[in-house]
Structures are given as C-alpha cells and as structure tokens.
C-alpha cells in the first residue's frame, strides 16, 4: 500500500462517489474554483442541492450507469401535496429516497430526452461501447502533493477519456463555456493524475448534452495543445493547495485596499467617450 499525506494512492474501481469526494486531495473542482477566486472559496464544499447539479448528476447516471439509475436517482411523484392523498403518497415516497439524488418530473423528462438523443447517435454509441471503464476513481502523486480524479468514461485500449457535460446553452456555444469554466484545466489535471497512476491518456474530450429541446448531444474533443497550456495552472494550483494544507490556512482576499479592475469593455467605452 503506497500512501502520501496519509492518503492511499492508486486506481480505485467501484468506489462510491461519496467516498471519493471525502478524499483529502487536489480535485479539478478545487483548481477551477481557485483560478477564479481564492483558496478559501475553493475549499468551500459544493452545494449539491442546486437544481443544475442534481440534473447533471441524473444525466451522468442515465448515460454512464443506466442499469443502476433507479438506485441512484429518485424522481419526485407528480402529486398535489395540498391534498391528504397527495401528502400520503409523497410521505411514502420520501421513505424510499435515502441517499439518492432527487429530481423533479420536468428534470426527468430532460434526462429522458437527452438519453433518447444520445442513444440514437452512432458516434455517441461508439464512444459508450469503447469507453468501458466508468466512474474510475484515481489518487496519485502530482507536483509533490496528492491529486484525485474521477473519470467518467475511459477507453483503456485507445487511451481516450470522455467527460459528460450538461449545458443550458447550445453545442455551438460550448467552446465559450469551456473557456469560462476552465474545462481545459480539469482535463489537464485528470491527465496528470491518470498518467501518474500508469494509465495512458492520448486524447480527451466531452460528451456534451443540451438541457433544453431538442436536447442536442455531441462528442467534442479538446485540442491537446489547450490541455498542454493548462498544465501550468494545474501545477501552480497543486502547489498552492499543498502549502495551504500544510499550514492549515486557506487565505481569502488580501487584507489591504485594492484598485477596482473594470472589465475590458468598460475601459474601451470610457476611452471612446473621452475621444469623442
């Protein structure tokens, strides 16, 4: 058993998601949040009650683990809880929920629409057939600290990793979303963790699912150049995380007055008004 910082390193097949999230290691979520804010913000737990996150969890389960969907997801019954009968039905349903992720009827219709579209597309089915390793949890030593990754879909023969993403926009707008949400950093971190564990990663991309009609679905590959460029941010974030972990100090904003930074478009507008 190899350990670092008290954490067991290696590839963990079949690890429940809740166990993975408890591992004290650098995650892609931590890195993406830190890049846009501070270590203190990145250290705050994610609010899993958000409707968008619950919908994303349900789409993941339906696409990646369809046989276990009913064990992972609970759909609220369509009843009028203002009536005695509705209250009784709802109370009985609540007793069956346990630790399942709860979604409502409209979210279930979205999940059904996405799944139907995905399974009707040959390119998507081919990816699902080839990426047989699902929800693979990995913990590795990266940049002198411990990093973790949970791979949605991995093709061990081709060295291809595919991450499932939902978007409230369109497929055509996904490139902008990738940039704004630091998805290249996520992939660079996953690649570092996977390679440190001995896995081959040659290409990485996304199965993008629109959450509004017509529920468009597309497999999109990230250019390796973008992932390579994001590696520097991963290294910097890992070193910040390790320093904070060792000192038990997760700093927020600097304790001094700073000059407000206006967005570039505001600066251009002010310059235009002056020249006029």
Short mmCIF file of C-alpha atoms in Angstrom, two decimals:
data_model
loop_
_atom_site.label_atom_id
_atom_site.label_comp_id
_atom_site.label_asym_id
_atom_site.label_seq_id
_atom_site.Cartn_x
_atom_site.Cartn_y
_atom_site.Cartn_z
CA UNK A 1 0.00 0.00 0.00
CA UNK A 2 1.54 3.31 -1.12
CA UNK A 3 0.48 6.42 0.76
CA UNK A 4 1.25 10.12 0.67
CA UNK A 5 -0.06 12.66 3.17
CA UNK A 6 -1.95 9.79 4.76
CA UNK A 7 -3.90 9.07 1.55
CA UNK A 8 -3.81 5.72 -0.24
CA UNK A 9 -2.63 6.11 -3.82
CA UNK A 10 -3.84 4.03 -6.73
CA UNK A 11 -6.77 3.23 -9.01
CA UNK A 12 -9.99 2.51 -7.13
CA UNK A 13 -12.64 0.73 -9.19
CA UNK A 14 -16.20 0.77 -7.90
CA UNK A 15 -15.55 3.46 -5.29
CA UNK A 16 -18.84 5.23 -4.36
CA UNK A 17 -18.91 8.91 -5.29
CA UNK A 18 -19.43 10.00 -1.68
CA UNK A 19 -16.23 8.18 -0.65
CA UNK A 20 -14.28 9.75 -3.49
CA UNK A 21 -15.37 13.26 -2.53
CA UNK A 22 -14.11 12.71 1.03
CA UNK A 23 -10.51 12.01 -0.08
CA UNK A 24 -8.29 14.94 1.01
CA UNK A 25 -6.57 15.62 -2.31
CA UNK A 26 -6.46 18.26 -5.04
CA UNK A 27 -9.51 17.94 -7.28
CA UNK A 28 -10.34 19.59 -10.59
CA UNK A 29 -13.25 21.38 -8.90
CA UNK A 30 -10.84 22.89 -6.37
CA UNK A 31 -8.48 24.04 -9.12
CA UNK A 32 -11.23 25.56 -11.27
CA UNK A 33 -12.70 27.49 -8.34
CA UNK A 34 -9.28 28.65 -7.10
CA UNK A 35 -8.39 30.07 -10.53
CA UNK A 36 -11.38 32.42 -10.45
CA UNK A 37 -11.30 33.28 -6.74
CA UNK A 38 -9.22 32.26 -3.69
CA UNK A 39 -8.19 29.12 -1.78
CA UNK A 40 -10.88 29.93 0.79
CA UNK A 41 -13.58 29.89 -1.89
CA UNK A 42 -12.19 26.70 -3.43
CA UNK A 43 -12.22 24.98 -0.06
CA UNK A 44 -15.96 25.52 0.46
CA UNK A 45 -18.00 22.37 -0.26
CA UNK A 46 -20.07 22.34 -3.41
CA UNK A 47 -23.80 22.91 -2.91
CA UNK A 48 -25.22 19.66 -4.27
CA UNK A 49 -28.78 20.90 -3.76
CA UNK A 50 -28.61 23.21 -6.79
CA UNK A 51 -31.09 22.06 -9.47
CA UNK A 52 -28.44 22.24 -12.20
CA UNK A 53 -26.10 19.96 -10.25
CA UNK A 54 -28.86 17.48 -9.48
CA UNK A 55 -29.84 17.39 -13.14
CA UNK A 56 -26.20 16.87 -14.13
CA UNK A 57 -25.90 14.00 -11.67
CA UNK A 58 -29.02 12.39 -13.12
CA UNK A 59 -27.75 12.71 -16.71
CA UNK A 60 -24.43 11.16 -15.66
CA UNK A 61 -26.23 8.25 -14.04
CA UNK A 62 -28.53 7.66 -17.02
CA UNK A 63 -25.70 7.76 -19.56
CA UNK A 64 -22.94 6.05 -17.59
CA UNK A 65 -24.81 3.67 -15.29
CA UNK A 66 -28.25 3.06 -16.84
CA UNK A 67 -28.69 -0.23 -15.01
CA UNK A 68 -28.22 1.46 -11.65
CA UNK A 69 -30.24 4.60 -12.45
CA UNK A 70 -33.15 3.81 -10.13
CA UNK A 71 -30.70 3.04 -7.33
CA UNK A 72 -29.01 6.43 -7.71
CA UNK A 73 -31.84 8.79 -8.69
CA UNK A 74 -35.23 9.41 -7.06
CA UNK A 75 -37.93 11.18 -9.07
CA UNK A 76 -40.50 13.18 -7.11
CA UNK A 77 -44.04 11.85 -7.63
CA UNK A 78 -46.44 14.08 -9.56
CA UNK A 79 -48.97 14.59 -6.77
CA UNK A 80 -50.82 17.51 -5.21
CA UNK A 81 -49.32 17.81 -1.74
CA UNK A 82 -52.13 20.13 -0.70
CA UNK A 83 -54.43 17.11 -0.52
CA UNK A 84 -54.42 14.33 2.05
CA UNK A 85 -53.91 11.68 -0.62
CA UNK A 86 -51.04 13.63 -2.16
CA UNK A 87 -49.37 14.13 1.20
CA UNK A 88 -49.62 10.41 1.95
CA UNK A 89 -48.13 9.41 -1.41
CA UNK A 90 -45.32 11.91 -1.00
CA UNK A 91 -44.55 10.74 2.55
CA UNK A 92 -44.35 7.12 1.39
CA UNK A 93 -42.03 8.16 -1.45
CA UNK A 94 -39.74 10.08 0.92
CA UNK A 95 -39.10 6.91 2.88
CA UNK A 96 -37.62 5.30 -0.25
CA UNK A 97 -35.24 8.14 -1.13
CA UNK A 98 -32.35 7.51 1.25
CA UNK A 99 -29.13 8.96 -0.19
CA UNK A 100 -30.40 9.12 -3.77
CA UNK A 101 -30.21 12.35 -5.77
CA UNK A 102 -33.69 13.83 -6.04
CA UNK A 103 -35.01 15.34 -9.27
CA UNK A 104 -38.48 16.51 -10.27
CA UNK A 105 -40.72 15.36 -13.10
CA UNK A 106 -39.53 18.07 -15.52
CA UNK A 107 -35.90 17.16 -14.90
CA UNK A 108 -36.74 13.51 -15.54
CA UNK A 109 -38.25 14.50 -18.91
CA UNK A 110 -34.99 16.30 -19.74
CA UNK A 111 -32.94 13.23 -18.76
CA UNK A 112 -35.16 11.04 -20.95
CA UNK A 113 -34.81 13.45 -23.87
CA UNK A 114 -31.02 13.55 -23.60
CA UNK A 115 -30.73 9.78 -23.27
CA UNK A 116 -33.00 9.19 -26.26
CA UNK A 117 -30.97 11.57 -28.40
CA UNK A 118 -27.63 10.14 -27.24
CA UNK A 119 -28.56 6.52 -27.90
CA UNK A 120 -29.86 7.38 -31.37
CA UNK A 121 -26.45 8.70 -32.48
CA UNK A 122 -23.87 6.24 -33.83
CA UNK A 123 -20.92 8.42 -32.79
CA UNK A 124 -22.15 8.53 -29.20
CA UNK A 125 -22.95 4.81 -29.06
CA UNK A 126 -19.47 4.02 -30.40
CA UNK A 127 -17.90 6.08 -27.62
CA UNK A 128 -20.08 4.44 -24.99
CA UNK A 129 -19.19 1.00 -26.33
CA UNK A 130 -15.44 1.67 -26.39
CA UNK A 131 -15.18 3.55 -23.08
CA UNK A 132 -15.97 0.57 -20.88
CA UNK A 133 -14.28 1.86 -17.71
CA UNK A 134 -16.81 4.11 -15.96
CA UNK A 135 -16.58 6.33 -12.86
CA UNK A 136 -12.96 5.30 -12.26
CA UNK A 137 -11.51 6.96 -9.13
CA UNK A 138 -7.77 7.65 -9.16
CA UNK A 139 -5.47 9.09 -6.50
CA UNK A 140 -1.88 9.89 -7.48
CA UNK A 141 1.15 11.92 -6.51
CA UNK A 142 1.28 15.01 -8.74
CA UNK A 143 3.59 18.01 -8.32
CA UNK A 144 4.79 16.78 -4.91
CA UNK A 145 1.28 16.55 -3.49
CA UNK A 146 -1.78 14.30 -3.86
CA UNK A 147 -4.29 14.76 -6.66
CA UNK A 148 -7.50 12.90 -7.39
CA UNK A 149 -9.68 12.39 -10.44
CA UNK A 150 -12.89 10.53 -11.18
CA UNK A 151 -13.01 9.53 -14.83
CA UNK A 152 -16.49 9.38 -16.37
CA UNK A 153 -15.60 7.22 -19.38
CA UNK A 154 -12.20 5.77 -20.28
CA UNK A 155 -11.12 3.68 -23.27
CA UNK A 156 -8.09 1.78 -21.99
CA UNK A 157 -7.13 0.47 -25.45
CA UNK A 158 -7.10 3.85 -27.21
CA UNK A 159 -6.14 5.97 -24.20
CA UNK A 160 -9.22 8.17 -24.65
CA UNK A 161 -11.09 9.90 -21.84
CA UNK A 162 -14.57 11.40 -22.27
CA UNK A 163 -16.25 13.61 -19.66
CA UNK A 164 -20.03 14.05 -19.63
CA UNK A 165 -21.11 17.70 -19.51
CA UNK A 166 -24.57 19.27 -19.48
CA UNK A 167 -25.10 22.77 -20.82
CA UNK A 168 -28.04 25.15 -20.65
CA UNK A 169 -26.74 26.74 -23.85
CA UNK A 170 -26.18 25.20 -27.26
CA UNK A 171 -23.44 22.94 -28.57
CA UNK A 172 -22.22 25.87 -30.70
CA UNK A 173 -21.63 27.91 -27.52
CA UNK A 174 -19.79 25.16 -25.66
CA UNK A 175 -16.34 26.42 -26.64
CA UNK A 176 -17.00 29.65 -24.73
CA UNK A 177 -18.27 27.64 -21.75
CA UNK A 178 -15.06 25.57 -21.81
CA UNK A 179 -13.00 28.72 -21.52
CA UNK A 180 -15.15 30.43 -18.88
CA UNK A 181 -15.36 27.34 -16.65
CA UNK A 182 -11.72 26.25 -17.03
CA UNK A 183 -12.55 22.85 -18.54
CA UNK A 184 -9.07 22.58 -20.07
CA UNK A 185 -7.66 22.80 -16.54
CA UNK A 186 -9.94 19.97 -15.47
CA UNK A 187 -8.70 17.78 -18.31
CA UNK A 188 -5.05 18.68 -17.67
CA UNK A 189 -5.45 17.72 -14.01
CA UNK A 190 -7.18 14.45 -14.88
CA UNK A 191 -4.44 13.64 -17.38
CA UNK A 192 -1.70 14.28 -14.81
CA UNK A 193 -3.40 12.14 -12.16
CA UNK A 194 -4.18 9.31 -14.59
CA UNK A 195 -0.70 9.22 -16.11
CA UNK A 196 0.90 9.24 -12.65
CA UNK A 197 -1.16 6.11 -11.91
CA UNK A 198 0.19 4.41 -15.04
CA UNK A 199 -2.76 4.99 -17.37
CA UNK A 200 -2.31 6.03 -20.99
CA UNK A 201 -4.13 9.26 -21.91
CA UNK A 202 -3.75 10.30 -25.55
CA UNK A 203 -6.98 12.22 -26.27
CA UNK A 204 -9.58 13.86 -24.07
CA UNK A 205 -12.97 15.37 -24.74
CA UNK A 206 -16.59 15.71 -23.76
CA UNK A 207 -20.00 14.23 -24.36
CA UNK A 208 -21.94 17.49 -24.35
CA UNK A 209 -25.67 17.36 -23.61
CA UNK A 210 -28.06 20.28 -24.06
CA UNK A 211 -30.65 20.54 -21.29
CA UNK A 212 -33.32 22.17 -23.43
CA UNK A 213 -35.13 20.94 -26.54
CA UNK A 214 -34.18 19.45 -28.90
CA UNK A 215 -31.66 18.04 -26.35
CA UNK A 216 -28.73 18.15 -28.75
CA UNK A 217 -25.83 15.80 -27.96
CA UNK A 218 -22.32 15.90 -29.41
CA UNK A 219 -18.95 14.26 -28.77
CA UNK A 220 -16.33 17.03 -28.83
CA UNK A 221 -12.56 16.52 -28.45
CA UNK A 222 -10.37 19.08 -26.71
CA UNK A 223 -7.20 20.03 -28.65
CA UNK A 224 -4.15 18.59 -26.91
CA UNK A 225 -2.49 22.00 -27.21
CA UNK A 226 -5.14 23.54 -24.95
CA UNK A 227 -4.64 20.82 -22.34
CA UNK A 228 -0.86 21.25 -22.52
CA UNK A 229 -1.21 25.01 -21.91
CA UNK A 230 -3.47 24.40 -18.91
CA UNK A 231 -0.85 22.20 -17.25
CA UNK A 232 0.94 25.25 -15.81
CA UNK A 233 -2.23 26.29 -13.96
CA UNK A 234 -2.58 22.76 -12.59
CA UNK A 235 0.97 22.79 -11.26
CA UNK A 236 0.53 26.21 -9.66
CA UNK A 237 -2.78 25.20 -8.09
CA UNK A 238 -1.37 21.95 -6.70
CA UNK A 239 1.47 23.84 -5.03
CA UNK A 240 -0.95 26.38 -3.54
CA UNK A 241 -3.20 23.58 -2.27
CA UNK A 242 -0.25 21.75 -0.68
CA UNK A 243 1.00 24.92 1.02
CA UNK A 244 -2.47 25.65 2.41
CA UNK A 245 -2.89 22.05 3.55
CA UNK A 246 0.43 22.05 5.38
CA UNK A 247 -0.25 25.38 7.11
CA UNK A 248 -3.97 24.74 7.72
CA UNK A 249 -4.54 28.23 6.30
CA UNK A 250 -6.79 28.78 3.30
CA UNK A 251 -6.48 32.52 2.60
CA UNK A 252 -9.24 34.64 1.12
CA UNK A 253 -8.78 38.13 -0.35
CA UNK A 254 -5.71 40.24 0.59
CA UNK A 255 -6.15 42.38 3.71
CA UNK A 256 -5.49 45.73 2.03
CA UNK A 257 -7.24 48.24 -0.22
CA UNK A 258 -7.03 47.43 -3.92
CA UNK A 259 -7.80 49.30 -7.11
CA UNK A 260 -11.04 48.16 -8.74
CA UNK A 261 -10.41 46.44 -12.07
CA UNK A 262 -13.11 47.30 -14.60
CA UNK A 263 -13.88 44.89 -17.46
CA UNK A 264 -12.19 45.48 -20.80
CA UNK A 265 -15.41 46.61 -22.49
CA UNK A 266 -15.90 49.31 -19.85
CA UNK A 267 -12.37 50.58 -20.43
CA UNK A 268 -12.99 50.72 -24.18
CA UNK A 269 -16.26 52.61 -23.63
CA UNK A 270 -14.56 55.19 -21.39
CA UNK A 271 -11.78 55.68 -23.93
CA UNK A 272 -14.40 56.18 -26.65
CA UNK A 273 -16.25 58.81 -24.61
CA UNK A 274 -13.01 60.71 -23.98
CA UNK A 275 -12.01 60.70 -27.65
CA UNK A 276 -15.48 61.90 -28.67
#
